[in-house]
Structures are given as C-alpha cells and as structure tokens.
Amino acid sequence: MQLETAQHDGLMVITLLEDRLDAAIALDFKDTMRDLTIDAPPRVVLDMQSVRFLDSSGLGAVIGAMKQLGSTRKLELAGLKPAVDKVFRLTRMDSIFTIHPNLAEALGPLPVDGAADPKGRAHAY
Amino acid sequence: MRIEHHLVPENPIEDTSHQNSVELRLVFPCTQSNVRLALASVMAGLGAMNLSEDDNSSIEIVLAEVLNNVTEHAYHDEGVGMIELQLKQTQSGLSCRVIDTGDAMPRNVPPAGNPPNPDCPLEHQPEGGFGWFLIRHLTRDLAYMRQKDRNILSFRIEVGQSISRN
C-alpha cells in the first residue's frame, strides 16, 4: 500500500495512492493510519483523489481511522471520486466527516510567499 | 479464473438488431485478490452495456459487497471454494446470480441491512455492517436459496438500458 504524508502548520495530509480502498487492504490501511497519526496535529486530512473505488470494508477502515484519532483530533476527507462519495452518501457517513472537494480547499488560502514548503514523506507498506 | 463473455441475442426469434444483451459468467476460487480480479473482469465485460458512471458504480459496489460476503462469511476467508457469478442484461436492468458451496446464511435468511446511524457518538460508531445495507439499497428482487450444499443469491440491479433504447 502506498501513502504519502506531508506536515503543514497544525495539519497533516495523508495521501492514499491506491486505486481501491477495499476488503483486500482495509485492515492494513487502518493499521497504517494508526502508525502514521500517532503524533499527528489536531487536523488530519486524508486525500483520496487517487481512490476510484471504496467498498464497505474500506468505509469501515476510514471510520476506524477517525476513531483512532480520539476526541481531540479530527480526520477530514478530501477529493472523493464519485463512486467513493456515493458510498459515503448512501450510508450517510458523509455527515460524520468534514469533506473537502479537493486538497487545496482543505488547506485553505495559499501561504504568503516565502512560507516554508511542507515536509513530505513517502511510505510503502 | 475462467471467464466466459458472450454477446448474445436476448430473443433470437424477434428482430435482434437492437436487442443484443450482455451475458457474463465467471467461476473463480474465493480469495480477496480474486474478488478484485473478478470485479475488474466484470466491469470490463459490462462495458458493452454503455452504462453511466453512476450505474457502473452501483454494480461494482453491489458485486463487491456480495463477493466479499461469500469470501468472508460463507468461506471464512480460507481461500478454499469456488464462487460462480452469472450476470445477464435484461429489459429491467442487470440480473445477477451468485452461487457458492460455503456455509449457509444464518437461519437461511440474508441479513436485513439496517440503515446506518450517523448520529451515534463517534466512539460507538460501528465500523462494519454497511455491506448488506448497500446491497439491499441498490438491488431489487433479492432472493436467497439454500439448495443442498449450495447458496444461491439472486437479485437485480436497475440500470439504464442504453442499448435497447438506441
């Protein structure tokens, strides 16, 4: 499973570089999210723009990843493709997450010139 | 994995020039990776139906949930046992039948698939139980039969019928 992380001010971005978040990788995904977010800031944004398909196991893993963050931190979602968005909407689980249309919206206004670039890392599991 | 992909006339007696229908039959050993391969084959095979992205995603979601259930519950994730998937394009959508020789469903009844509750406190929010809700929500005429050592689940997914309209 391929993921990338980037640290911004008070915000961590985790980009899932997989075509599918399904039963075949759901448990690995949840465990990996736990490892990656141990020292996460209050906001964690999961960028799902690469994910074309999500099944109920994948949905459960995203909910699990949110629960792992506890009550002081939040998992937000960005870049849901239509089939992924549909599973969130049909199950009404879209209402328990803050969902951004894309990562840029999640990050808010662009930083002023000279601001430090985010520190990024790639992870393979 | 054995894949049979036919483009056959739905009713050879009538004028078939605009009534070609897609039929697919897949038989494969039940592992999670084979479910992925089967879904890819099915979605490629159904390309001839020229469905909308929305219809395609409904089909992929339903079939993923059904095949995952067979793999996990009927065959206990042991990777032993075959799944047979039969799909046929009809006037009323995509007619589907899934056959396996794993354990029967509890009390021989498919789960109700109760709607999830987003208002439940996060720490108590279930991380599962969405599969049957999605299956029941996106299908019609769902029927389950235990026949000797076989589970036979049949249902219909309503989709646009662009081929018969054209």
PDB file of C-alpha atoms in Angstrom:
ATOM      1  CA  MET A   1       0.000   0.000   0.000  1.00  0.00           C
ATOM      2  CA  GLN A   2       1.356   3.395  -0.981  1.00  0.00           C
ATOM      3  CA  LEU A   3       0.791   6.548   1.064  1.00  0.00           C
ATOM      4  CA  GLU A   4       2.417   9.951   1.297  1.00  0.00           C
ATOM      5  CA  THR A   5       2.377  12.260   4.263  1.00  0.00           C
ATOM      6  CA  ALA A   6       3.008  15.984   4.465  1.00  0.00           C
ATOM      7  CA  GLN A   7       3.166  18.155   7.552  1.00  0.00           C
ATOM      8  CA  HIS A   8       1.670  21.625   7.425  1.00  0.00           C
ATOM      9  CA  ASP A   9       1.151  24.022  10.288  1.00  0.00           C
ATOM     10  CA  GLY A  10      -1.317  22.264  12.604  1.00  0.00           C
ATOM     11  CA  LEU A  11      -2.380  19.938   9.863  1.00  0.00           C
ATOM     12  CA  MET A  12      -1.166  16.636   8.463  1.00  0.00           C
ATOM     13  CA  VAL A  13      -2.040  15.480   4.965  1.00  0.00           C
ATOM     14  CA  ILE A  14      -2.092  11.766   4.216  1.00  0.00           C
ATOM     15  CA  THR A  15      -2.456  10.948   0.534  1.00  0.00           C
ATOM     16  CA  LEU A  16      -3.585   7.416  -0.232  1.00  0.00           C
ATOM     17  CA  LEU A  17      -2.020   6.416  -3.543  1.00  0.00           C
ATOM     18  CA  GLU A  18      -4.244   3.431  -4.223  1.00  0.00           C
ATOM     19  CA  ASP A  19      -6.873   2.868  -6.890  1.00  0.00           C
ATOM     20  CA  ARG A  20      -9.111   0.932  -4.486  1.00  0.00           C
ATOM     21  CA  LEU A  21      -9.721   1.026  -0.736  1.00  0.00           C
ATOM     22  CA  ASP A  22     -11.423  -2.338  -0.385  1.00  0.00           C
ATOM     23  CA  ALA A  23     -11.567  -5.510   1.695  1.00  0.00           C
ATOM     24  CA  ALA A  24      -8.153  -6.575   0.389  1.00  0.00           C
ATOM     25  CA  ILE A  25      -6.338  -3.652   2.049  1.00  0.00           C
ATOM     26  CA  ALA A  26      -8.803  -2.258   4.605  1.00  0.00           C
ATOM     27  CA  LEU A  27      -7.108  -3.724   7.696  1.00  0.00           C
ATOM     28  CA  ASP A  28      -3.627  -2.708   6.518  1.00  0.00           C
ATOM     29  CA  PHE A  29      -4.924   0.771   5.819  1.00  0.00           C
ATOM     30  CA  LYS A  30      -6.375   1.167   9.295  1.00  0.00           C
ATOM     31  CA  ASP A  31      -3.187  -0.113  10.979  1.00  0.00           C
ATOM     32  CA  THR A  32      -1.029   2.134   8.817  1.00  0.00           C
ATOM     33  CA  MET A  33      -3.183   5.142   9.641  1.00  0.00           C
ATOM     34  CA  ARG A  34      -2.703   4.381  13.334  1.00  0.00           C
ATOM     35  CA  ASP A  35       1.096   4.305  12.904  1.00  0.00           C
ATOM     36  CA  LEU A  36       1.212   7.464  10.803  1.00  0.00           C
ATOM     37  CA  THR A  37      -1.014   9.529  13.086  1.00  0.00           C
ATOM     38  CA  ILE A  38       0.480   8.691  16.489  1.00  0.00           C
ATOM     39  CA  ASP A  39       1.915  12.223  16.809  1.00  0.00           C
ATOM     40  CA  ALA A  40      -0.487  13.904  14.402  1.00  0.00           C
ATOM     41  CA  PRO A  41      -1.620  17.515  14.881  1.00  0.00           C
ATOM     42  CA  PRO A  42      -5.316  18.341  15.548  1.00  0.00           C
ATOM     43  CA  ARG A  43      -6.305  18.117  11.885  1.00  0.00           C
ATOM     44  CA  VAL A  44      -5.540  15.131   9.667  1.00  0.00           C
ATOM     45  CA  VAL A  45      -6.687  15.357   6.063  1.00  0.00           C
ATOM     46  CA  LEU A  46      -6.964  12.121   4.111  1.00  0.00           C
ATOM     47  CA  ASP A  47      -6.593  12.944   0.432  1.00  0.00           C
ATOM     48  CA  MET A  48      -8.488  10.279  -1.542  1.00  0.00           C
ATOM     49  CA  GLN A  49      -8.175  11.727  -5.031  1.00  0.00           C
ATOM     50  CA  SER A  50      -6.413   8.582  -6.290  1.00  0.00           C
ATOM     51  CA  VAL A  51      -9.080   6.253  -4.898  1.00  0.00           C
ATOM     52  CA  ARG A  52     -11.589   5.307  -7.570  1.00  0.00           C
ATOM     53  CA  PHE A  53     -13.481   2.670  -5.579  1.00  0.00           C
ATOM     54  CA  LEU A  54     -14.387   2.131  -1.944  1.00  0.00           C
ATOM     55  CA  ASP A  55     -16.365  -0.792  -0.508  1.00  0.00           C
ATOM     56  CA  SER A  56     -17.951  -1.176   2.922  1.00  0.00           C
ATOM     57  CA  SER A  57     -14.720  -2.595   4.368  1.00  0.00           C
ATOM     58  CA  GLY A  58     -12.869   0.478   3.134  1.00  0.00           C
ATOM     59  CA  LEU A  59     -15.558   2.716   4.593  1.00  0.00           C
ATOM     60  CA  GLY A  60     -15.250   0.909   7.929  1.00  0.00           C
ATOM     61  CA  ALA A  61     -11.479   1.410   7.864  1.00  0.00           C
ATOM     62  CA  VAL A  62     -11.851   5.166   7.272  1.00  0.00           C
ATOM     63  CA  ILE A  63     -14.293   5.360  10.199  1.00  0.00           C
ATOM     64  CA  GLY A  64     -11.844   3.304  12.277  1.00  0.00           C
ATOM     65  CA  ALA A  65      -9.026   5.689  11.357  1.00  0.00           C
ATOM     66  CA  MET A  66     -11.185   8.588  12.548  1.00  0.00           C
ATOM     67  CA  LYS A  67     -11.950   6.830  15.854  1.00  0.00           C
ATOM     68  CA  GLN A  68      -8.251   6.083  16.421  1.00  0.00           C
ATOM     69  CA  LEU A  69      -7.570   9.822  16.483  1.00  0.00           C
ATOM     70  CA  GLY A  70      -9.609  10.172  19.667  1.00  0.00           C
ATOM     71  CA  SER A  71     -11.691  13.144  20.694  1.00  0.00           C
ATOM     72  CA  THR A  72      -9.058  15.886  20.394  1.00  0.00           C
ATOM     73  CA  ARG A  73      -8.141  15.353  16.741  1.00  0.00           C
ATOM     74  CA  LYS A  74     -10.215  15.118  13.603  1.00  0.00           C
ATOM     75  CA  LEU A  75      -9.964  13.187  10.359  1.00  0.00           C
ATOM     76  CA  GLU A  76     -11.134  15.207   7.360  1.00  0.00           C
ATOM     77  CA  LEU A  77     -11.530  13.874   3.834  1.00  0.00           C
ATOM     78  CA  ALA A  78     -10.666  15.441   0.509  1.00  0.00           C
ATOM     79  CA  GLY A  79     -11.025  14.594  -3.176  1.00  0.00           C
ATOM     80  CA  LEU A  80     -13.756  11.944  -3.061  1.00  0.00           C
ATOM     81  CA  LYS A  81     -14.323  10.440  -6.520  1.00  0.00           C
ATOM     82  CA  PRO A  82     -17.993   9.875  -7.494  1.00  0.00           C
ATOM     83  CA  ALA A  83     -18.132   6.151  -6.616  1.00  0.00           C
ATOM     84  CA  VAL A  84     -16.422   6.818  -3.273  1.00  0.00           C
ATOM     85  CA  ASP A  85     -18.675   9.767  -2.498  1.00  0.00           C
ATOM     86  CA  LYS A  86     -21.689   7.609  -3.298  1.00  0.00           C
ATOM     87  CA  VAL A  87     -20.830   5.038  -0.592  1.00  0.00           C
ATOM     88  CA  PHE A  88     -20.398   7.833   1.976  1.00  0.00           C
ATOM     89  CA  ARG A  89     -23.696   9.439   0.949  1.00  0.00           C
ATOM     90  CA  LEU A  90     -25.802   6.262   0.796  1.00  0.00           C
ATOM     91  CA  THR A  91     -24.636   5.213   4.261  1.00  0.00           C
ATOM     92  CA  ARG A  92     -24.972   8.829   5.497  1.00  0.00           C
ATOM     93  CA  MET A  93     -21.416   8.578   6.810  1.00  0.00           C
ATOM     94  CA  ASP A  94     -20.674  11.768   4.850  1.00  0.00           C
ATOM     95  CA  SER A  95     -22.255  13.582   7.803  1.00  0.00           C
ATOM     96  CA  ILE A  96     -19.669  12.422  10.360  1.00  0.00           C
ATOM     97  CA  PHE A  97     -16.712  13.807   8.369  1.00  0.00           C
ATOM     98  CA  THR A  98     -15.719  17.247   7.142  1.00  0.00           C
ATOM     99  CA  ILE A  99     -15.390  16.616   3.410  1.00  0.00           C
ATOM    100  CA  HIS A 100     -13.449  18.998   1.160  1.00  0.00           C
ATOM    101  CA  PRO A 101     -13.854  18.941  -2.641  1.00  0.00           C
ATOM    102  CA  ASN A 102     -10.077  18.737  -3.016  1.00  0.00           C
ATOM    103  CA  LEU A 103      -6.867  19.105  -1.054  1.00  0.00           C
ATOM    104  CA  ALA A 104      -6.413  22.792  -1.944  1.00  0.00           C
ATOM    105  CA  GLU A 105      -9.778  23.582  -0.338  1.00  0.00           C
ATOM    106  CA  ALA A 106      -8.776  21.620   2.752  1.00  0.00           C
ATOM    107  CA  LEU A 107      -5.541  23.585   3.077  1.00  0.00           C
ATOM    108  CA  GLY A 108      -7.318  26.916   2.799  1.00  0.00           C
ATOM    109  CA  PRO A 109      -5.780  30.095   1.368  1.00  0.00           C
ATOM    110  CA  LEU A 110      -2.317  29.762  -0.147  1.00  0.00           C
ATOM    111  CA  PRO A 111       0.509  30.700   2.234  1.00  0.00           C
ATOM    112  CA  VAL A 112       2.270  34.002   1.629  1.00  0.00           C
ATOM    113  CA  ASP A 113       5.473  33.991  -0.418  1.00  0.00           C
ATOM    114  CA  GLY A 114       8.452  32.701   1.486  1.00  0.00           C
ATOM    115  CA  ALA A 115       6.448  30.346   3.692  1.00  0.00           C
ATOM    116  CA  ALA A 116       8.178  27.041   4.248  1.00  0.00           C
ATOM    117  CA  ASP A 117       7.175  24.186   1.999  1.00  0.00           C
ATOM    118  CA  PRO A 118       5.501  21.310   3.790  1.00  0.00           C
ATOM    119  CA  LYS A 119       7.783  18.457   4.793  1.00  0.00           C
ATOM    120  CA  GLY A 120       6.741  15.429   2.781  1.00  0.00           C
ATOM    121  CA  ARG A 121       7.497  11.728   3.078  1.00  0.00           C
ATOM    122  CA  ALA A 122       6.545   8.681   1.043  1.00  0.00           C
ATOM    123  CA  HIS A 123       5.538   5.428   2.708  1.00  0.00           C
ATOM    124  CA  ALA A 124       5.215   1.955   1.236  1.00  0.00           C
ATOM    125  CA  TYR A 125       3.616  -0.901   3.193  1.00  0.00           C
TER     126      TYR A 125
ATOM    127  CA  MET B   1     -10.108 -17.920 -13.327  1.00  0.00           C
ATOM    128  CA  ARG B   2     -12.487 -18.983 -16.066  1.00  0.00           C
ATOM    129  CA  ILE B   3     -14.261 -16.199 -17.849  1.00  0.00           C
ATOM    130  CA  GLU B   4     -16.974 -16.551 -20.430  1.00  0.00           C
ATOM    131  CA  HIS B   5     -18.108 -13.408 -22.091  1.00  0.00           C
ATOM    132  CA  HIS B   6     -20.929 -13.547 -24.584  1.00  0.00           C
ATOM    133  CA  LEU B   7     -22.758 -11.012 -26.612  1.00  0.00           C
ATOM    134  CA  VAL B   8     -25.877 -12.964 -27.406  1.00  0.00           C
ATOM    135  CA  PRO B   9     -29.277 -12.078 -28.806  1.00  0.00           C
ATOM    136  CA  GLU B  10     -31.769 -11.808 -25.974  1.00  0.00           C
ATOM    137  CA  ASN B  11     -34.535 -13.306 -28.075  1.00  0.00           C
ATOM    138  CA  PRO B  12     -33.421 -14.839 -31.368  1.00  0.00           C
ATOM    139  CA  ILE B  13     -36.969 -15.057 -32.710  1.00  0.00           C
ATOM    140  CA  GLU B  14     -37.567 -11.336 -32.769  1.00  0.00           C
ATOM    141  CA  ASP B  15     -35.618  -8.709 -34.625  1.00  0.00           C
ATOM    142  CA  THR B  16     -32.343  -8.698 -32.710  1.00  0.00           C
ATOM    143  CA  SER B  17     -30.684  -5.725 -34.371  1.00  0.00           C
ATOM    144  CA  HIS B  18     -31.196  -3.572 -31.287  1.00  0.00           C
ATOM    145  CA  GLN B  19     -31.714  -6.222 -28.626  1.00  0.00           C
ATOM    146  CA  ASN B  20     -28.244  -7.582 -28.098  1.00  0.00           C
ATOM    147  CA  SER B  21     -27.704  -8.207 -24.437  1.00  0.00           C
ATOM    148  CA  VAL B  22     -24.588  -8.826 -22.434  1.00  0.00           C
ATOM    149  CA  GLU B  23     -24.132 -12.046 -20.523  1.00  0.00           C
ATOM    150  CA  LEU B  24     -21.192 -12.823 -18.279  1.00  0.00           C
ATOM    151  CA  ARG B  25     -20.291 -15.924 -16.320  1.00  0.00           C
ATOM    152  CA  LEU B  26     -17.272 -16.111 -14.038  1.00  0.00           C
ATOM    153  CA  VAL B  27     -16.121 -19.007 -11.877  1.00  0.00           C
ATOM    154  CA  PHE B  28     -13.195 -18.396  -9.573  1.00  0.00           C
ATOM    155  CA  PRO B  29     -11.600 -19.517  -6.277  1.00  0.00           C
ATOM    156  CA  CYS B  30     -12.710 -17.241  -3.462  1.00  0.00           C
ATOM    157  CA  THR B  31      -9.836 -15.069  -2.346  1.00  0.00           C
ATOM    158  CA  GLN B  32      -9.869 -11.322  -1.781  1.00  0.00           C
ATOM    159  CA  SER B  33      -7.423 -10.808  -4.632  1.00  0.00           C
ATOM    160  CA  ASN B  34      -9.591 -12.912  -6.964  1.00  0.00           C
ATOM    161  CA  VAL B  35     -12.615 -10.822  -5.995  1.00  0.00           C
ATOM    162  CA  ARG B  36     -10.643  -7.786  -7.175  1.00  0.00           C
ATOM    163  CA  LEU B  37      -9.763  -9.532 -10.457  1.00  0.00           C
ATOM    164  CA  ALA B  38     -13.345 -10.729 -10.940  1.00  0.00           C
ATOM    165  CA  LEU B  39     -14.721  -7.215 -10.438  1.00  0.00           C
ATOM    166  CA  ALA B  40     -12.228  -5.832 -12.959  1.00  0.00           C
ATOM    167  CA  SER B  41     -13.261  -8.512 -15.474  1.00  0.00           C
ATOM    168  CA  VAL B  42     -16.951  -7.910 -14.879  1.00  0.00           C
ATOM    169  CA  MET B  43     -16.702  -4.146 -15.193  1.00  0.00           C
ATOM    170  CA  ALA B  44     -14.694  -4.525 -18.412  1.00  0.00           C
ATOM    171  CA  GLY B  45     -17.187  -7.065 -19.731  1.00  0.00           C
ATOM    172  CA  LEU B  46     -20.163  -4.842 -18.912  1.00  0.00           C
ATOM    173  CA  GLY B  47     -18.558  -2.027 -20.897  1.00  0.00           C
ATOM    174  CA  ALA B  48     -20.663  -3.165 -23.859  1.00  0.00           C
ATOM    175  CA  MET B  49     -23.779  -2.030 -21.954  1.00  0.00           C
ATOM    176  CA  ASN B  50     -22.611   1.589 -22.238  1.00  0.00           C
ATOM    177  CA  LEU B  51     -23.822   2.398 -18.756  1.00  0.00           C
ATOM    178  CA  SER B  52     -23.457   5.685 -16.946  1.00  0.00           C
ATOM    179  CA  GLU B  53     -20.693   6.108 -14.399  1.00  0.00           C
ATOM    180  CA  ASP B  54     -23.366   6.091 -11.702  1.00  0.00           C
ATOM    181  CA  ASP B  55     -24.848   2.778 -12.877  1.00  0.00           C
ATOM    182  CA  ASN B  56     -21.383   1.248 -13.162  1.00  0.00           C
ATOM    183  CA  SER B  57     -20.517   2.267  -9.619  1.00  0.00           C
ATOM    184  CA  SER B  58     -23.769   0.757  -8.289  1.00  0.00           C
ATOM    185  CA  ILE B  59     -22.974  -2.541  -9.979  1.00  0.00           C
ATOM    186  CA  GLU B  60     -19.388  -2.570  -8.740  1.00  0.00           C
ATOM    187  CA  ILE B  61     -20.417  -1.719  -5.175  1.00  0.00           C
ATOM    188  CA  VAL B  62     -23.137  -4.399  -5.020  1.00  0.00           C
ATOM    189  CA  LEU B  63     -20.998  -7.128  -6.557  1.00  0.00           C
ATOM    190  CA  ALA B  64     -18.031  -6.224  -4.343  1.00  0.00           C
ATOM    191  CA  GLU B  65     -20.191  -6.475  -1.217  1.00  0.00           C
ATOM    192  CA  VAL B  66     -21.782  -9.773  -2.258  1.00  0.00           C
ATOM    193  CA  LEU B  67     -18.494 -11.389  -3.281  1.00  0.00           C
ATOM    194  CA  ASN B  68     -16.713 -10.133  -0.149  1.00  0.00           C
ATOM    195  CA  ASN B  69     -19.508 -11.608   1.969  1.00  0.00           C
ATOM    196  CA  VAL B  70     -19.156 -15.000   0.313  1.00  0.00           C
ATOM    197  CA  THR B  71     -15.377 -14.916   0.753  1.00  0.00           C
ATOM    198  CA  GLU B  72     -15.506 -13.796   4.381  1.00  0.00           C
ATOM    199  CA  HIS B  73     -18.614 -15.468   5.768  1.00  0.00           C
ATOM    200  CA  ALA B  74     -19.540 -18.468   3.599  1.00  0.00           C
ATOM    201  CA  TYR B  75     -15.893 -19.499   3.098  1.00  0.00           C
ATOM    202  CA  HIS B  76     -14.386 -17.904   6.272  1.00  0.00           C
ATOM    203  CA  ASP B  77     -11.526 -16.220   4.384  1.00  0.00           C
ATOM    204  CA  GLU B  78      -9.825 -19.589   3.984  1.00  0.00           C
ATOM    205  CA  GLY B  79      -9.412 -19.213   0.234  1.00  0.00           C
ATOM    206  CA  VAL B  80     -10.897 -22.653  -0.445  1.00  0.00           C
ATOM    207  CA  GLY B  81     -14.056 -22.913  -2.522  1.00  0.00           C
ATOM    208  CA  MET B  82     -15.432 -21.559  -5.755  1.00  0.00           C
ATOM    209  CA  ILE B  83     -17.729 -18.648  -6.495  1.00  0.00           C
ATOM    210  CA  GLU B  84     -19.856 -18.605  -9.611  1.00  0.00           C
ATOM    211  CA  LEU B  85     -21.134 -15.254 -10.796  1.00  0.00           C
ATOM    212  CA  GLN B  86     -23.797 -15.053 -13.509  1.00  0.00           C
ATOM    213  CA  LEU B  87     -24.843 -11.708 -14.947  1.00  0.00           C
ATOM    214  CA  LYS B  88     -27.387 -11.058 -17.658  1.00  0.00           C
ATOM    215  CA  GLN B  89     -28.603  -7.821 -19.117  1.00  0.00           C
ATOM    216  CA  THR B  90     -32.403  -7.726 -19.222  1.00  0.00           C
ATOM    217  CA  GLN B  91     -35.063  -5.148 -20.024  1.00  0.00           C
ATOM    218  CA  SER B  92     -35.287  -4.312 -16.319  1.00  0.00           C
ATOM    219  CA  GLY B  93     -31.603  -3.996 -15.541  1.00  0.00           C
ATOM    220  CA  LEU B  94     -28.802  -6.403 -14.740  1.00  0.00           C
ATOM    221  CA  SER B  95     -29.963  -9.767 -13.481  1.00  0.00           C
ATOM    222  CA  CYS B  96     -27.382 -11.313 -11.139  1.00  0.00           C
ATOM    223  CA  ARG B  97     -26.902 -14.712  -9.558  1.00  0.00           C
ATOM    224  CA  VAL B  98     -24.108 -15.684  -7.171  1.00  0.00           C
ATOM    225  CA  ILE B  99     -23.557 -19.356  -6.310  1.00  0.00           C
ATOM    226  CA  ASP B 100     -21.173 -20.815  -3.740  1.00  0.00           C
ATOM    227  CA  THR B 101     -20.815 -24.005  -1.709  1.00  0.00           C
ATOM    228  CA  GLY B 102     -19.815 -22.377   1.573  1.00  0.00           C
ATOM    229  CA  ASP B 103     -21.770 -22.156   4.810  1.00  0.00           C
ATOM    230  CA  ALA B 104     -25.439 -21.247   4.603  1.00  0.00           C
ATOM    231  CA  MET B 105     -26.577 -17.832   5.765  1.00  0.00           C
ATOM    232  CA  PRO B 106     -27.616 -17.777   9.442  1.00  0.00           C
ATOM    233  CA  ARG B 107     -31.216 -19.028   9.739  1.00  0.00           C
ATOM    234  CA  ASN B 108     -31.190 -19.249   5.924  1.00  0.00           C
ATOM    235  CA  VAL B 109     -32.093 -15.558   5.711  1.00  0.00           C
ATOM    236  CA  PRO B 110     -29.979 -12.751   4.217  1.00  0.00           C
ATOM    237  CA  PRO B 111     -29.225 -10.021   6.782  1.00  0.00           C
ATOM    238  CA  ALA B 112     -31.698  -7.131   6.970  1.00  0.00           C
ATOM    239  CA  GLY B 113     -29.093  -4.459   6.313  1.00  0.00           C
ATOM    240  CA  ASN B 114     -30.438  -1.858   8.689  1.00  0.00           C
ATOM    241  CA  PRO B 115     -29.655   1.768   7.803  1.00  0.00           C
ATOM    242  CA  PRO B 116     -26.507   3.120   9.484  1.00  0.00           C
ATOM    243  CA  ASN B 117     -26.962   5.792  12.156  1.00  0.00           C
ATOM    244  CA  PRO B 118     -24.652   8.784  11.675  1.00  0.00           C
ATOM    245  CA  ASP B 119     -25.990  10.405  14.860  1.00  0.00           C
ATOM    246  CA  CYS B 120     -24.442   7.718  17.036  1.00  0.00           C
ATOM    247  CA  PRO B 121     -21.473   9.081  19.121  1.00  0.00           C
ATOM    248  CA  LEU B 122     -18.226   8.589  17.211  1.00  0.00           C
ATOM    249  CA  GLU B 123     -16.675   6.261  19.773  1.00  0.00           C
ATOM    250  CA  HIS B 124     -19.646   3.907  19.325  1.00  0.00           C
ATOM    251  CA  GLN B 125     -19.896   4.295  15.568  1.00  0.00           C
ATOM    252  CA  PRO B 126     -19.807   0.796  14.028  1.00  0.00           C
ATOM    253  CA  GLU B 127     -17.036   0.133  11.520  1.00  0.00           C
ATOM    254  CA  GLY B 128     -18.989  -2.578   9.733  1.00  0.00           C
ATOM    255  CA  GLY B 129     -22.492  -3.678   8.836  1.00  0.00           C
ATOM    256  CA  PHE B 130     -22.734  -1.359   5.831  1.00  0.00           C
ATOM    257  CA  GLY B 131     -22.457  -4.101   3.229  1.00  0.00           C
ATOM    258  CA  TRP B 132     -25.968  -5.514   3.410  1.00  0.00           C
ATOM    259  CA  PHE B 133     -27.467  -2.042   3.677  1.00  0.00           C
ATOM    260  CA  LEU B 134     -25.739  -1.121   0.392  1.00  0.00           C
ATOM    261  CA  ILE B 135     -26.759  -4.401  -1.270  1.00  0.00           C
ATOM    262  CA  ARG B 136     -30.422  -4.022  -0.290  1.00  0.00           C
ATOM    263  CA  HIS B 137     -30.465  -0.327  -1.137  1.00  0.00           C
ATOM    264  CA  LEU B 138     -29.043  -0.809  -4.631  1.00  0.00           C
ATOM    265  CA  THR B 139     -30.855  -4.012  -5.661  1.00  0.00           C
ATOM    266  CA  ARG B 140     -34.388  -5.248  -6.332  1.00  0.00           C
ATOM    267  CA  ASP B 141     -35.980  -8.707  -6.081  1.00  0.00           C
ATOM    268  CA  LEU B 142     -33.296 -10.077  -3.783  1.00  0.00           C
ATOM    269  CA  ALA B 143     -33.793 -13.787  -3.121  1.00  0.00           C
ATOM    270  CA  TYR B 144     -31.690 -16.365  -1.303  1.00  0.00           C
ATOM    271  CA  MET B 145     -31.971 -20.106  -1.554  1.00  0.00           C
ATOM    272  CA  ARG B 146     -30.023 -22.896   0.114  1.00  0.00           C
ATOM    273  CA  GLN B 147     -30.107 -25.838  -2.295  1.00  0.00           C
ATOM    274  CA  LYS B 148     -28.330 -28.935  -0.969  1.00  0.00           C
ATOM    275  CA  ASP B 149     -24.799 -27.647  -0.352  1.00  0.00           C
ATOM    276  CA  ARG B 150     -25.167 -24.535  -2.469  1.00  0.00           C
ATOM    277  CA  ASN B 151     -26.040 -20.929  -1.644  1.00  0.00           C
ATOM    278  CA  ILE B 152     -27.851 -19.195  -4.481  1.00  0.00           C
ATOM    279  CA  LEU B 153     -28.338 -15.451  -4.163  1.00  0.00           C
ATOM    280  CA  SER B 154     -30.174 -13.666  -6.947  1.00  0.00           C
ATOM    281  CA  PHE B 155     -31.043 -10.004  -7.405  1.00  0.00           C
ATOM    282  CA  ARG B 156     -31.474  -7.333  -9.999  1.00  0.00           C
ATOM    283  CA  ILE B 157     -29.697  -4.014 -10.327  1.00  0.00           C
ATOM    284  CA  GLU B 158     -31.771  -1.400 -12.098  1.00  0.00           C
ATOM    285  CA  VAL B 159     -29.684   0.393 -14.703  1.00  0.00           C
ATOM    286  CA  GLY B 160     -30.256   2.495 -17.776  1.00  0.00           C
ATOM    287  CA  GLN B 161     -30.947   0.433 -20.841  1.00  0.00           C
ATOM    288  CA  SER B 162     -28.995   2.445 -23.377  1.00  0.00           C
ATOM    289  CA  ILE B 163     -28.528  -0.495 -25.778  1.00  0.00           C
ATOM    290  CA  SER B 164     -32.217  -1.268 -26.135  1.00  0.00           C
ATOM    291  CA  ARG B 165     -33.038   2.433 -26.463  1.00  0.00           C
ATOM    292  CA  ASN B 166     -30.587   3.041 -29.308  1.00  0.00           C
TER     293      ASN B 166
END
